[in-house]
């Protein structure tokens, strides 16, 4: 069993790893380059596979305080406004998967994990601590912080996001590539919207070369909206947060149905992200080597079209704690077990998200076929037992 884990990155993945490991008695030291642990103003969806883990970690009540629990996910045509399919959530999801489907502000999710981590004994959080490299040997791992500090441990976890420096040093397999997809994101108080635009359900609007997803967060008081379009941004791709031009988005949406145009026009401030990814994982080696593990976006950056990137980071964290807590395995064997247990599921989610990109943005006959299939099969297409049952 590992005695001390060094975690690089204090995003959702790194905090989840810190919580899961400290809960089973592993000492944790976490290094985050930012001076404060914060998150961007946007929402995320968490499938029941993820919420079940959070409940197991004792976070059910904290979730209830800040999350929203939509009763249904509705798919609509962005062009006609017609309903194409519905997935019942709420009690139906709980009955089937033993946990609800949740939507939550990223900052709330982050704060909830951070508060739980801070209550744990044996966790040290180091902010303003950019890690610049590491070494590993038979005996352990050592990391170096930009200001000359060093730390030693038994395991090093690279939870440092899509542009992971840990991955670069470990695998040297290049950087993220642009997908040509851009995400406009906005959050607005529902009270600031006209009654007809307020909503407590998840709605996905599908159109040619675009889709829009909206859902409630903050106990339903705010609406989160993400519009995905095709295009490119300029400037440093590692700075993934750009200010957005609302008029440009409105022009891109000009041929969509009136209710969707209405919603887009009602929102004044948008942020713009360029979506960058890697090819789906090709083997267990991409989850780490020796005493070093990769977790979350560092291991498997993906398009957000299955809404499971943070979810897979949380599943990784749960699995990592299980293997590290196994007294019969030494650290390298435990990390091999972790990689073997995680990579195929993560690759499957990456592939599924890519496929959804093609299906969501389909044009011509493919779009027609999609709409017919969704109308005929509805819930049978939208429900994903292989995913929502957990890894
Ligand atoms: C538009 C969009 C919508 C999404 N929707 C969903 C959704 O609905 N559901 C879902 O589950 N996921 C969703 N995701 C995906 C999700 O946001 C990511 O998968 C998740 O945030 C990854 O978490 P992470 O901790 O692995 O990485 P990050 O969140 O990138 O965290 C990495 C952390 O490491 C720190 N760091 C980096 N380098 C260093 C270093 N050298 N030293 C120290 N610290 C370092 C960074 O500052 C950062 O805090 C969405 C993504 C996008 C873009």
Coordinates of C-alpha atoms and ligand atoms in Angstrom, one line a residue:
X1 CA 0.0 0.0 0.0
X2 CA 1.3 3.5 -0.9
X3 CA 2.1 5.7 2.1
X4 CA 2.4 9.1 0.4
X5 CA 0.9 10.3 -2.9
X6 CA 2.0 13.5 -4.6
X7 CA -0.8 15.0 -6.8
X8 CA -0.1 17.6 -9.4
X9 CA -3.2 19.7 -10.3
X10 CA -6.0 20.9 -8.1
X11 CA -8.8 20.6 -10.7
X12 CA -11.8 18.3 -10.2
X13 CA -9.6 15.3 -11.0
X14 CA -6.8 16.2 -8.6
X15 CA -9.1 17.1 -5.7
X16 CA -11.1 13.9 -6.3
X17 CA -7.9 11.9 -6.1
X18 CA -6.8 13.7 -3.0
X19 CA -10.2 13.0 -1.3
X20 CA -10.4 9.3 -2.4
X21 CA -6.8 8.6 -1.3
X22 CA -7.0 10.4 2.0
X23 CA -10.2 8.7 2.9
X24 CA -8.4 5.4 3.0
X25 CA -5.5 6.7 5.0
X26 CA -3.0 7.6 2.4
X27 CA -1.0 10.8 3.1
X28 CA -1.5 13.3 0.2
X29 CA 0.5 16.4 -0.9
X30 CA -1.2 18.3 -3.7
X31 CA 0.5 21.0 -5.9
X32 CA -1.6 23.5 -7.8
X33 CA 0.0 26.2 -9.9
X34 CA -2.8 28.8 -9.4
X35 CA -2.6 31.1 -6.4
X36 CA -6.2 30.3 -5.5
X37 CA -8.2 27.1 -6.1
X38 CA -11.0 28.4 -8.4
X39 CA -13.1 27.2 -11.3
X40 CA -14.6 28.8 -14.4
X41 CA -18.1 30.0 -14.5
X42 CA -19.8 27.2 -16.3
X43 CA -21.8 24.1 -15.6
X44 CA -21.2 20.4 -15.8
X45 CA -23.5 17.4 -16.0
X46 CA -22.8 14.4 -13.8
X47 CA -24.2 11.0 -14.8
X48 CA -25.4 8.5 -12.1
X49 CA -22.1 6.6 -12.5
X50 CA -20.3 9.7 -11.1
X51 CA -22.9 10.7 -8.5
X52 CA -22.9 7.2 -7.0
X53 CA -19.2 7.7 -6.3
X54 CA -19.7 11.1 -4.8
X55 CA -22.5 9.7 -2.6
X56 CA -20.1 6.9 -1.5
X57 CA -17.6 9.6 -0.5
X58 CA -20.2 11.1 1.8
X59 CA -21.0 14.1 -0.4
X60 CA -24.8 13.5 -0.9
X61 CA -25.9 16.3 1.4
X62 CA -23.4 18.8 0.0
X63 CA -24.6 18.0 -3.5
X64 CA -28.2 18.5 -2.5
X65 CA -27.3 22.0 -1.3
X66 CA -25.9 23.3 -4.6
X67 CA -26.8 21.0 -7.5
X68 CA -29.9 20.7 -9.7
X69 CA -31.8 17.4 -10.3
X70 CA -33.5 17.6 -13.7
X71 CA -36.4 15.3 -14.3
X72 CA -35.8 14.8 -18.0
X73 CA -33.4 15.3 -20.9
X74 CA -35.1 16.4 -24.0
X75 CA -33.5 16.4 -27.5
X76 CA -34.9 18.9 -30.0
X77 CA -34.2 19.9 -33.5
X78 CA -32.4 23.2 -33.6
X79 CA -34.0 23.9 -37.0
X80 CA -37.6 23.1 -36.4
X81 CA -37.8 23.1 -32.6
X82 CA -39.5 19.6 -32.8
X83 CA -38.9 17.2 -29.9
X84 CA -36.9 14.3 -31.2
X85 CA -36.5 12.2 -28.1
X86 CA -36.7 12.2 -24.3
X87 CA -34.7 10.4 -21.6
X88 CA -36.5 10.3 -18.3
X89 CA -34.2 11.2 -15.4
X90 CA -35.2 11.8 -11.7
X91 CA -36.6 8.8 -10.0
X92 CA -36.3 6.7 -13.1
X93 CA -32.5 7.1 -13.1
X94 CA -32.3 6.5 -9.4
X95 CA -34.3 3.2 -9.7
X96 CA -32.1 2.0 -12.6
X97 CA -28.7 3.2 -11.5
X98 CA -29.0 3.8 -7.8
X99 CA -28.1 7.5 -8.1
X100 CA -29.6 10.5 -9.7
X101 CA -28.5 12.5 -12.8
X102 CA -27.1 15.9 -11.6
X103 CA -26.3 19.2 -13.1
X104 CA -24.0 21.6 -11.2
X105 CA -21.9 24.8 -11.4
X106 CA -18.3 23.8 -11.8
X107 CA -17.3 26.2 -9.1
X108 CA -19.8 24.5 -6.7
X109 CA -18.5 21.1 -7.6
X110 CA -14.9 22.3 -7.0
X111 CA -15.8 24.0 -3.7
X112 CA -17.6 20.9 -2.5
X113 CA -14.6 18.7 -3.2
X114 CA -12.2 21.2 -1.7
X115 CA -14.2 21.5 1.5
X116 CA -14.3 17.7 1.8
X117 CA -10.5 17.4 1.2
X118 CA -9.8 20.1 3.8
X119 CA -11.7 18.1 6.4
X120 CA -9.4 15.1 5.8
X121 CA -6.4 14.4 8.0
X122 CA -3.1 14.0 6.2
X123 CA -3.6 16.3 3.2
X124 CA -1.4 19.2 2.4
X125 CA -2.5 21.7 -0.3
X126 CA 0.2 23.8 -1.9
X127 CA -1.0 26.7 -4.0
X128 CA 1.1 28.9 -6.3
X129 CA 3.2 25.7 -6.8
X130 CA 3.8 25.0 -10.4
X131 CA 5.5 21.7 -10.8
X132 CA 8.3 21.8 -13.4
X133 CA 9.5 18.1 -13.4
X134 CA 9.9 14.9 -11.5
X135 CA 12.2 11.9 -11.2
X136 CA 11.3 8.3 -10.2
X137 CA 13.4 5.4 -8.9
X138 CA 12.9 2.0 -7.2
X139 CA 12.6 3.8 -3.9
X140 CA 10.1 6.6 -4.8
X141 CA 9.3 9.8 -6.7
X142 CA 10.6 13.3 -6.3
X143 CA 9.0 16.4 -7.8
X144 CA 10.4 19.9 -8.3
X145 CA 8.4 23.1 -8.0
X146 CA 9.4 26.2 -10.0
X147 CA 10.8 28.0 -6.9
X148 CA 13.2 25.2 -6.0
X149 CA 11.1 23.3 -3.5
X150 CA 11.1 19.5 -3.8
X151 CA 8.8 16.8 -2.4
X152 CA 9.2 13.1 -2.1
X153 CA 6.5 10.4 -2.2
X154 CA 5.7 6.8 -3.2
X155 CA 3.4 7.7 -6.1
X156 CA 3.0 10.7 -8.3
X157 CA -0.3 11.5 -9.9
X158 CA -0.4 13.8 -13.0
X159 CA -3.9 15.4 -12.7
X160 CA -2.6 18.5 -14.5
X161 CA -5.1 18.7 -17.3
X162 CA -5.1 18.4 -21.1
X163 CA -1.8 20.2 -21.5
X164 CA -0.2 18.0 -18.8
X165 CA 3.5 18.6 -18.2
X166 CA 3.7 15.2 -16.4
X167 CA 2.4 13.5 -19.5
X168 CA 4.9 15.3 -21.7
X169 CA 7.8 14.2 -19.5
X170 CA 6.5 10.7 -19.1
X171 CA 5.3 9.9 -22.6
X172 CA 6.5 12.7 -24.8
X173 CA 3.7 12.1 -27.2
X174 CA 2.9 15.6 -28.4
X175 CA 0.3 18.1 -27.4
X176 CA -3.5 18.5 -27.8
X177 CA -4.8 19.1 -31.3
X178 CA -7.6 21.6 -32.2
X179 CA -10.9 19.9 -33.2
X180 CA -12.3 22.9 -35.1
X181 CA -15.1 23.0 -32.6
X182 CA -15.7 26.0 -30.4
X183 CA -17.8 26.2 -27.2
X184 CA -19.6 29.4 -26.2
X185 CA -20.6 29.1 -22.6
X186 CA -22.8 31.3 -20.5
X187 CA -24.6 31.2 -17.1
X188 CA -27.6 33.4 -16.3
X189 CA -30.0 33.7 -13.4
X190 CA -33.3 32.2 -14.5
X191 CA -35.1 35.2 -13.0
X192 CA -33.4 37.5 -15.6
X193 CA -34.9 35.5 -18.4
X194 CA -38.5 35.8 -19.7
X195 CA -40.7 33.0 -18.3
X196 CA -40.8 31.1 -21.6
X197 CA -37.0 30.7 -21.6
X198 CA -36.7 29.4 -18.1
X199 CA -36.2 25.6 -17.7
X200 CA -35.6 22.9 -15.2
X201 CA -34.7 20.2 -17.6
X202 CA -31.7 19.4 -19.8
X203 CA -32.4 20.3 -23.4
X204 CA -30.0 19.5 -26.3
X205 CA -30.8 21.3 -29.6
X206 CA -29.2 19.5 -32.6
X207 CA -28.5 21.3 -35.9
X208 CA -26.2 21.1 -38.9
X209 CA -22.6 21.9 -37.7
X210 CA -23.9 23.0 -34.3
X211 CA -25.6 22.0 -31.1
X212 CA -26.7 23.8 -27.9
X213 CA -27.2 22.3 -24.5
X214 CA -29.0 24.0 -21.6
X215 CA -29.6 22.9 -18.1
X216 CA -30.3 24.3 -14.6
X217 CA -27.6 24.7 -12.0
X218 CA -27.4 26.2 -8.4
X219 CA -30.6 24.5 -7.2
X220 CA -32.3 25.4 -10.5
X221 CA -31.9 29.2 -10.0
X222 CA -29.4 29.6 -12.8
X223 CA -29.4 28.4 -16.4
X224 CA -26.2 27.1 -18.0
X225 CA -26.0 27.3 -21.8
X226 CA -23.3 25.8 -24.0
X227 CA -23.4 26.4 -27.8
X228 CA -21.0 24.4 -29.9
X229 CA -20.2 25.6 -33.4
X230 CA -17.5 25.0 -36.0
X231 CA -14.6 27.5 -36.2
X232 CA -11.2 28.5 -35.1
X233 CA -9.7 30.9 -32.6
X234 CA -6.4 32.7 -32.7
X235 CA -3.8 33.1 -30.0
X236 CA -2.3 30.8 -27.4
X237 CA -4.3 27.5 -27.5
X238 CA -3.3 26.7 -23.9
X239 CA -5.3 29.8 -22.8
X240 CA -8.6 28.1 -23.4
X241 CA -10.8 30.9 -22.2
X242 CA -11.5 33.7 -24.7
X243 CA -14.0 36.6 -24.5
X244 CA -16.8 35.9 -27.0
X245 CA -18.7 38.1 -29.4
X246 CA -22.4 37.5 -28.8
X247 CA -23.4 39.0 -32.2
X248 CA -21.2 36.5 -34.0
X249 CA -22.9 33.6 -32.1
X250 CA -26.3 35.1 -33.0
X251 CA -25.3 35.2 -36.7
X252 CA -24.2 31.5 -36.6
X253 CA -27.6 30.6 -35.1
X254 CA -29.5 32.7 -37.6
X255 CA -31.1 29.7 -39.4
X256 CA -32.2 28.0 -36.2
X257 CA -35.8 27.9 -34.8
X258 CA -37.2 31.0 -33.1
X259 CA -37.2 29.6 -29.5
X260 CA -33.5 28.8 -29.8
X261 CA -32.6 32.1 -31.3
X262 CA -34.7 33.7 -28.6
X263 CA -32.6 32.0 -25.9
X264 CA -29.3 32.9 -27.5
X265 CA -30.3 36.5 -28.0
X266 CA -31.4 36.8 -24.3
X267 CA -27.9 36.1 -23.1
X268 CA -25.5 39.0 -23.2
X269 CA -22.2 37.6 -21.9
X270 CA -20.5 34.5 -23.4
X271 CA -17.1 33.0 -22.9
X272 CA -15.5 31.1 -25.7
X273 CA -13.4 27.9 -25.5
X274 CA -11.6 26.2 -28.3
X275 CA -12.0 22.4 -27.9
X276 CA -8.7 20.5 -28.2
X277 CA -8.3 16.8 -27.8
X278 CA -6.1 13.7 -28.4
X279 CA -6.9 10.5 -30.2
X280 CA -8.7 8.0 -27.9
X281 CA -6.4 6.1 -25.6
X282 CA -4.6 3.3 -27.4
X283 CA -3.3 1.3 -24.4
X284 CA -2.8 1.1 -20.6
X285 CA 0.6 2.8 -21.0
X286 CA -1.2 6.2 -21.4
X287 CA -2.4 5.9 -17.8
X288 CA 1.1 6.0 -16.5
X289 CA 4.3 4.1 -15.9
X290 CA 6.3 2.9 -12.9
X291 CA 5.3 5.1 -9.9
X292 CA 3.6 7.8 -12.0
X293 CA -0.1 7.7 -12.9
X294 CA -2.1 10.0 -15.2
X295 CA -5.6 10.9 -14.4
X296 CA -8.5 12.9 -15.9
X297 CA -7.8 15.1 -18.9
X298 CA -4.0 14.5 -18.6
X299 CA -4.7 10.9 -19.6
X300 CA -7.8 11.2 -21.8
X301 CA -8.9 14.7 -22.9
X302 CA -12.2 14.3 -24.8
X303 CA -14.9 16.2 -26.5
X304 CA -17.7 17.1 -24.0
X305 CA -20.4 15.4 -26.0
X306 CA -21.1 12.6 -23.6
X307 CA -20.7 15.1 -20.7
X308 CA -18.3 12.7 -18.9
X309 CA -14.8 14.3 -18.9
X310 CA -14.9 15.3 -15.2
X311 CA -16.9 12.2 -14.5
X312 CA -14.1 9.9 -15.9
X313 CA -11.6 11.9 -13.8
X314 CA -13.7 11.1 -10.7
X315 CA -14.0 7.4 -11.7
X316 CA -10.2 7.4 -12.2
X317 CA -9.7 8.9 -8.7
X318 CA -11.9 6.2 -7.2
X319 CA -10.2 3.4 -8.9
X320 CA -6.7 4.8 -8.1
X321 CA -7.5 4.9 -4.4
X322 CA -8.8 1.3 -4.5
X323 CA -5.6 -0.1 -6.1
X324 CA -3.3 2.0 -3.9
X325 CA -5.2 0.8 -0.8
X326 CA -4.6 -2.9 -1.8
X327 CA -2.1 -4.1 0.7
X328 CA -1.1 -7.1 -1.5
X329 CA 0.2 -4.9 -4.3
X330 CA 3.4 -2.8 -4.4
X331 CA 3.1 0.7 -6.0
X332 CA 4.1 -0.3 -9.5
X333 CA 1.8 -3.3 -9.6
X334 CA -1.1 -1.2 -8.1
X335 CA -0.6 1.4 -10.9
X336 CA -0.5 -1.3 -13.5
X337 CA -3.8 -2.5 -12.2
X338 CA -5.2 1.0 -12.3
X339 CA -4.2 1.5 -15.9
X340 CA -5.6 -1.9 -16.9
X341 CA -8.9 -1.2 -15.2
X342 CA -9.4 2.3 -16.6
X343 CA -8.0 2.7 -20.1
X344 CA -10.6 0.8 -22.1
X345 CA -13.5 2.5 -20.5
X346 CA -11.9 5.9 -20.9
X347 CA -11.2 5.1 -24.6
X348 CA -14.8 4.0 -25.1
X349 CA -16.1 7.3 -23.7
X350 CA -13.6 9.3 -25.8
X351 CA -14.8 7.4 -28.9
X352 CA -18.5 7.8 -28.0
X353 CA -18.0 11.6 -27.5
X354 CA -16.4 11.8 -31.0
X355 CA -19.2 9.9 -32.5
X356 CA -21.8 12.1 -30.8
X357 CA -20.0 15.1 -32.5
X358 CA -20.8 13.6 -35.9
X359 CA -24.3 12.6 -35.0
X360 CA -25.2 15.9 -33.3
X361 CA -23.9 18.1 -36.1
X362 CA -25.1 15.8 -39.0
X363 CA -26.3 17.3 -42.2
X364 CA -28.3 15.9 -45.2
X365 CA -29.5 12.3 -45.1
X366 CA -27.5 11.5 -42.0
X367 CA -29.4 14.2 -40.1
X368 CA -32.7 12.9 -41.5
X369 CA -31.8 9.3 -40.4
X370 CA -30.8 10.5 -36.9
X371 CA -34.1 12.3 -36.4
X372 CA -36.1 9.3 -37.5
X373 CA -34.1 6.9 -35.4
X374 CA -34.4 9.2 -32.4
X375 CA -38.2 9.6 -32.8
X376 CA -38.6 5.8 -33.1
X377 CA -36.2 4.7 -30.5
X378 CA -36.0 7.7 -28.2
X379 CA -35.0 6.5 -24.7
X380 CA -33.4 3.4 -26.1
X381 CA -30.9 5.6 -27.9
X382 CA -30.4 8.1 -25.1
X383 CA -30.0 5.8 -22.2
X384 CA -26.5 4.4 -21.9
X385 CA -26.4 1.6 -19.4
X386 CA -22.8 0.7 -20.2
X387 CA -21.8 4.2 -19.1
X388 CA -24.3 5.0 -16.4
X389 CA -23.9 1.7 -14.5
X390 CA -20.3 2.7 -13.7
X391 CA -16.8 1.4 -14.5
Ligands
LIG1 C1 -17.5 23.0 -23.0 C2 -17.2 21.9 -22.0 C3 -18.2 21.3 -21.3 C4 -18.0 20.2 -20.4 N1 -19.0 19.6 -19.9 C5 -18.8 18.5 -19.0 C6 -19.9 17.9 -18.4 O1 -21.0 18.2 -18.6 N2 -19.6 16.8 -17.6 C7 -18.3 16.4 -17.4 O2 -18.1 15.4 -16.6 N3 -17.2 17.0 -17.9 C8 -17.4 18.1 -18.8 N4 -16.4 18.7 -19.4 C9 -15.0 18.2 -19.2 C10 -14.4 18.6 -17.9 O3 -14.5 20.0 -17.7 C11 -12.9 18.1 -17.8 O4 -12.8 16.8 -18.3 C12 -12.4 18.2 -16.4 O5 -12.5 19.5 -15.9 C13 -11.0 17.7 -16.3 O6 -10.5 17.9 -15.0 P1 -9.0 17.7 -14.6 O7 -8.9 17.8 -13.2 O8 -8.5 16.4 -15.2 O9 -8.2 18.8 -15.4 P2 -8.3 20.5 -15.2 O10 -9.7 20.8 -14.8 O11 -7.7 21.0 -16.4 O12 -7.3 20.7 -14.0 C14 -5.9 20.7 -14.1 C15 -5.3 21.5 -12.9 O13 -3.9 21.3 -12.9 C16 -3.3 22.6 -12.7 N5 -1.9 22.4 -13.3 C17 -1.6 22.3 -14.6 N6 -0.3 22.2 -14.8 C18 0.2 22.3 -13.5 C19 1.6 22.2 -13.1 N7 2.6 22.0 -13.9 N8 1.8 22.3 -11.7 C20 0.7 22.5 -10.9 N9 -0.6 22.5 -11.3 C21 -0.8 22.4 -12.6 C22 -4.2 23.5 -13.4 O14 -4.0 24.9 -13.0 C23 -5.6 23.0 -13.1 O15 -6.1 23.5 -11.9 C24 -16.6 19.8 -20.2 C25 -15.6 20.5 -20.9 C26 -15.8 21.5 -21.7 C27 -14.7 22.2 -22.4

